[in-house]
Coordinates of N, CA and C in Angstrom, one line a residue:
M635 N 0.8 -1.2 0.0 CA 0.0 0.0 0.0 C 0.9 1.2 0.0
P636 N 0.7 2.2 -0.9 CA 1.5 3.4 -1.0 C 1.4 4.2 0.2
G637 N 2.5 5.0 0.5 CA 2.5 5.9 1.7 C 3.7 5.6 2.6
L638 N 3.6 6.2 3.7 CA 4.6 6.1 4.8 C 4.2 5.0 5.8
Q639 N 5.1 4.1 6.1 CA 4.9 3.2 7.2 C 6.2 3.0 8.0
K640 N 6.0 2.6 9.2 CA 7.2 2.1 10.0 C 7.0 0.6 10.0
I641 N 8.0 -0.1 9.5 CA 8.0 -1.5 9.5 C 9.1 -2.1 10.4
N642 N 8.9 -3.3 10.8 CA 10.0 -4.0 11.6 C 10.5 -5.2 10.8
F643 N 11.8 -5.3 10.6 CA 12.4 -6.4 9.9 C 13.6 -6.8 10.7
Q644 N 13.6 -8.1 11.2 CA 14.6 -8.7 12.0 C 15.0 -7.8 13.2
G645 N 13.9 -7.3 13.8 CA 14.1 -6.5 15.0 C 14.5 -5.1 14.8
K646 N 14.6 -4.6 13.6 CA 15.0 -3.2 13.3 C 13.8 -2.5 12.7
E647 N 13.6 -1.2 13.2 CA 12.6 -0.4 12.7 C 13.1 0.3 11.4
I648 N 12.3 0.3 10.4 CA 12.6 0.9 9.1 C 11.5 1.8 8.7
I649 N 11.8 3.0 8.2 CA 10.9 3.9 7.6 C 10.7 3.5 6.2
Y650 N 9.5 3.1 5.8 CA 9.3 2.6 4.4 C 8.4 3.6 3.7
L651 N 8.9 4.2 2.6 CA 8.2 5.1 1.7 C 7.9 4.4 0.4
D652 N 6.6 4.2 0.2 CA 6.2 3.4 -1.0 C 5.5 4.4 -1.9
Y653 N 6.1 4.7 -3.0 CA 5.6 5.7 -4.0 C 4.9 5.1 -5.2
R654 N 4.8 3.8 -5.2 CA 4.2 3.1 -6.4 C 2.9 3.7 -6.9
G655 N 2.9 4.2 -8.2 CA 1.7 4.6 -8.8 C 1.2 6.0 -8.3
Q656 N 2.0 6.7 -7.6 CA 1.6 8.0 -7.0 C 2.0 9.2 -7.8
S657 N 1.2 10.3 -7.7 CA 1.5 11.5 -8.4 C 2.6 12.3 -7.7
E658 N 3.1 13.3 -8.3 CA 4.1 14.1 -7.7 C 3.6 14.7 -6.4
Q659 N 2.4 15.2 -6.3 CA 1.9 15.8 -5.1 C 1.8 14.8 -4.0
Q660 N 1.3 13.6 -4.3 CA 1.2 12.6 -3.3 C 2.6 12.2 -2.8
M661 N 3.6 12.1 -3.7 CA 4.9 11.7 -3.3 C 5.5 12.8 -2.4
I662 N 5.3 14.1 -2.7 CA 5.8 15.2 -1.9 C 5.2 15.1 -0.5
G663 N 3.9 14.8 -0.5 CA 3.2 14.7 0.8 C 3.8 13.6 1.7
Y664 N 4.1 12.5 1.1 CA 4.7 11.4 1.8 C 6.1 11.8 2.4
L665 N 6.9 12.6 1.5 CA 8.2 13.1 2.0 C 8.0 14.0 3.2
K666 N 7.1 14.9 3.1 CA 6.9 15.8 4.2 C 6.4 15.1 5.5
E667 N 5.6 14.0 5.3 CA 5.2 13.2 6.5 C 6.4 12.5 7.1
A668 N 7.2 12.0 6.2 CA 8.4 11.2 6.7 C 9.4 12.2 7.4
E669 N 9.6 13.4 6.9 CA 10.4 14.4 7.5 C 9.9 14.7 8.9
K670 N 8.6 14.9 9.0 CA 8.0 15.3 10.3 C 8.2 14.1 11.3
T671 N 8.0 12.9 10.8 CA 8.1 11.7 11.7 C 9.6 11.6 12.2
I672 N 10.5 11.7 11.3 CA 11.9 11.5 11.6 C 12.4 12.6 12.6
L673 N 12.0 13.8 12.4 CA 12.4 14.9 13.3 C 11.7 14.8 14.6
E674 N 10.5 14.4 14.7 CA 9.8 14.2 16.0 C 10.4 13.0 16.7
D675 N 10.7 11.9 16.0 CA 11.4 10.8 16.7 C 12.8 11.1 17.2
N676 N 13.5 11.9 16.4 CA 14.8 12.4 16.7 C 15.8 11.3 17.1
K677 N 15.8 10.2 16.3 CA 16.7 9.1 16.5 C 17.2 8.6 15.2
P678 N 18.4 7.9 15.2 CA 18.9 7.4 13.9 C 17.9 6.4 13.3
Y679 N 17.8 6.4 12.0 CA 16.8 5.6 11.3 C 17.4 5.0 10.0
L680 N 16.7 3.9 9.6 CA 17.0 3.2 8.4 C 15.8 3.5 7.5
T681 N 16.0 3.6 6.2 CA 14.9 3.9 5.3 C 14.9 3.0 4.0
L682 N 13.7 2.6 3.6 CA 13.5 1.8 2.4 C 12.5 2.6 1.6
T683 N 12.9 2.9 0.3 CA 12.1 3.6 -0.6 C 11.8 2.8 -1.8
N684 N 10.5 2.8 -2.2 CA 10.1 2.0 -3.4 C 9.5 3.0 -4.4
I685 N 10.2 3.2 -5.6 CA 9.8 4.1 -6.6 C 9.4 3.4 -7.9
S686 N 9.1 2.1 -7.8 CA 8.6 1.4 -8.9 C 7.3 2.1 -9.4
E687 N 7.1 2.2 -10.7 CA 5.9 2.8 -11.2 C 5.6 4.2 -10.7
A688 N 6.7 4.9 -10.5 CA 6.6 6.3 -10.0 C 7.7 7.1 -10.7
F689 N 7.5 8.4 -10.9 CA 8.5 9.3 -11.6 C 9.0 10.3 -10.6
A690 N 10.4 10.4 -10.6 CA 11.1 11.4 -9.8 C 11.1 12.7 -10.5
T691 N 10.1 13.6 -10.3 CA 10.1 14.9 -11.0 C 11.0 15.9 -10.3
K692 N 11.2 17.0 -11.0 CA 12.1 18.0 -10.4 C 11.5 18.5 -9.1
G693 N 10.2 18.7 -9.0 CA 9.7 19.1 -7.7 C 9.9 18.1 -6.6
F694 N 9.7 16.8 -6.9 CA 9.9 15.8 -5.9 C 11.4 15.8 -5.5
L695 N 12.3 15.8 -6.5 CA 13.8 15.8 -6.1 C 14.2 17.0 -5.3
R696 N 13.6 18.1 -5.6 CA 13.9 19.4 -4.8 C 13.4 19.1 -3.4
Q697 N 12.2 18.6 -3.2 CA 11.7 18.4 -1.8 C 12.5 17.3 -1.1
A698 N 13.0 16.3 -1.8 CA 13.8 15.2 -1.2 C 15.1 15.8 -0.8
G699 N 15.7 16.7 -1.6 CA 16.9 17.4 -1.1 C 16.7 18.2 0.1
I700 N 15.6 18.9 0.2 CA 15.3 19.7 1.4 C 15.2 18.8 2.6
M701 N 14.5 17.7 2.4 CA 14.3 16.7 3.5 C 15.7 16.2 3.9
G702 N 16.5 15.8 3.0 CA 17.9 15.3 3.2 C 18.7 16.3 4.1
E703 N 18.6 17.5 3.8 CA 19.4 18.5 4.5 C 18.9 18.6 6.0
K704 N 17.6 18.4 6.2 CA 17.0 18.5 7.6 C 17.2 17.2 8.4
T705 N 17.2 16.1 7.7 CA 17.2 14.8 8.4 C 18.5 13.9 8.2
G706 N 19.4 14.4 7.3 CA 20.5 13.6 7.0 C 21.4 13.2 8.2
H707 N 21.4 14.0 9.2 CA 22.3 13.7 10.4 C 21.7 12.5 11.1
L708 N 20.5 12.1 10.9 CA 19.9 11.0 11.6 C 19.9 9.7 10.7
T709 N 20.3 9.8 9.5 CA 20.3 8.7 8.5 C 21.4 7.7 8.8
V710 N 21.1 6.5 9.0 CA 22.1 5.4 9.2 C 22.3 4.8 7.8
K711 N 21.3 4.3 7.2 CA 21.4 3.6 5.9 C 20.1 3.8 5.1
G712 N 20.2 3.9 3.8 CA 19.0 4.0 3.0 C 19.1 3.1 1.8
A713 N 18.0 2.4 1.4 CA 17.9 1.5 0.3 C 16.8 2.0 -0.6
I714 N 16.9 1.7 -1.9 CA 15.8 2.1 -2.8 C 15.6 1.0 -3.8
V715 N 14.3 0.8 -4.1 CA 13.9 -0.3 -5.1 C 13.1 0.4 -6.2
G716 N 13.3 -0.1 -7.5 CA 12.6 0.5 -8.6 C 13.4 1.4 -9.4
V717 N 14.7 1.4 -9.2 CA 15.6 2.3 -9.9 C 16.2 1.6 -11.1
N718 N 15.8 2.1 -12.3 CA 16.4 1.5 -13.5 C 16.5 2.6 -14.6
G719 N 17.3 2.4 -15.6 CA 17.4 3.4 -16.7 C 17.7 4.8 -16.2
G720 N 16.9 5.7 -16.6 CA 17.1 7.1 -16.3 C 17.0 7.4 -14.8
K721 N 16.2 6.6 -14.1 CA 16.2 6.8 -12.6 C 17.5 6.5 -12.0
R722 N 18.3 5.6 -12.5 CA 19.6 5.4 -11.9 C 20.5 6.6 -12.1
V723 N 20.5 7.3 -13.2 CA 21.2 8.5 -13.4 C 20.8 9.6 -12.4
L724 N 19.5 9.7 -12.2 CA 18.9 10.7 -11.3 C 19.4 10.3 -9.8
L725 N 19.4 9.0 -9.5 CA 19.8 8.6 -8.2 C 21.2 9.0 -7.9
N726 N 22.1 8.7 -8.9 CA 23.5 9.1 -8.8 C 23.7 10.6 -8.5
V727 N 23.0 11.4 -9.3 CA 23.1 12.8 -9.1 C 22.6 13.2 -7.7
F728 N 21.4 12.7 -7.4 CA 20.8 13.0 -6.1 C 21.8 12.6 -4.9
N729 N 22.4 11.4 -5.0 CA 23.3 11.0 -4.0 C 24.5 11.9 -3.9
R730 N 25.0 12.3 -5.0 CA 26.2 13.2 -5.0 C 25.8 14.6 -4.4
L731 N 24.7 15.1 -4.8 CA 24.3 16.5 -4.4 C 23.8 16.6 -3.0
F732 N 23.0 15.6 -2.6 CA 22.3 15.7 -1.3 C 22.6 14.7 -0.2
A733 N 23.0 13.5 -0.6 CA 23.0 12.4 0.4 C 24.4 12.2 1.0
G734 N 25.5 12.6 0.3 CA 26.8 12.4 0.9 C 27.1 11.0 1.1
K735 N 27.7 10.7 2.3 CA 28.1 9.3 2.6 C 26.9 8.4 2.8
N736 N 25.7 8.9 3.1 CA 24.5 8.1 3.4 C 23.6 8.0 2.2
G737 N 24.1 7.9 1.0 CA 23.2 7.9 -0.2 C 22.4 6.6 -0.2
L738 N 21.3 6.7 -1.0 CA 20.5 5.5 -1.2 C 21.1 4.5 -2.1
K739 N 21.1 3.3 -1.6 CA 21.7 2.2 -2.4 C 20.6 1.4 -3.1
P740 N 20.7 1.3 -4.5 CA 19.7 0.6 -5.2 C 19.7 -0.9 -5.2
F741 N 18.5 -1.5 -5.2 CA 18.4 -2.9 -5.1 C 17.2 -3.3 -6.1
D742 N 17.3 -4.6 -6.5 CA 16.3 -5.1 -7.5 C 15.0 -5.6 -6.7
S743 N 15.1 -5.9 -5.5 CA 13.9 -6.3 -4.7 C 13.9 -5.7 -3.3
E744 N 12.7 -5.7 -2.7 CA 12.6 -5.2 -1.4 C 13.3 -6.1 -0.4
K745 N 13.3 -7.4 -0.7 CA 13.9 -8.4 0.2 C 15.4 -8.1 0.3
E746 N 16.1 -7.9 -0.9 CA 17.5 -7.6 -0.9 C 17.8 -6.3 -0.1
A747 N 16.9 -5.3 -0.3 CA 17.1 -4.0 0.3 C 17.0 -4.2 1.8
L748 N 16.0 -4.9 2.3 CA 15.8 -5.1 3.7 C 17.0 -5.8 4.4
E749 N 17.5 -6.8 3.7 CA 18.6 -7.5 4.2 C 19.9 -6.6 4.3
Y750 N 20.0 -5.8 3.3 CA 21.1 -4.8 3.4 C 21.0 -3.9 4.6
L751 N 19.8 -3.4 4.8 CA 19.5 -2.4 5.9 C 19.8 -2.9 7.2
V752 N 19.6 -4.2 7.5 CA 19.7 -4.8 8.8 C 21.1 -5.4 9.0
R753 N 22.0 -5.4 8.0 CA 23.3 -5.9 8.1 C 24.2 -4.9 8.9

């Protein structure tokens, strides 16, 4: 189900952002909700993002950069699913510009991504 969830995998809490099939405005709304949650919790976090069947627009990337500036100090690891073709180029640019050492690592499946996050 698209949206923001906190999930538990092998005893670790993970913030899961599922953007599948969502519009730019819906995706930005989920980002803002995640930012609020992360800042309120004020603790290190792991994140899994699924952008299968979704498009990373300029507005979305701009908002993701703003969120990264505000919450990056709390990021432990991030994984992303659904990155192929042009999305991979955008991910590389995004990681260089906004994510620094805690960039999102792409995976082919959620299972692989979750296993990476808890290692």
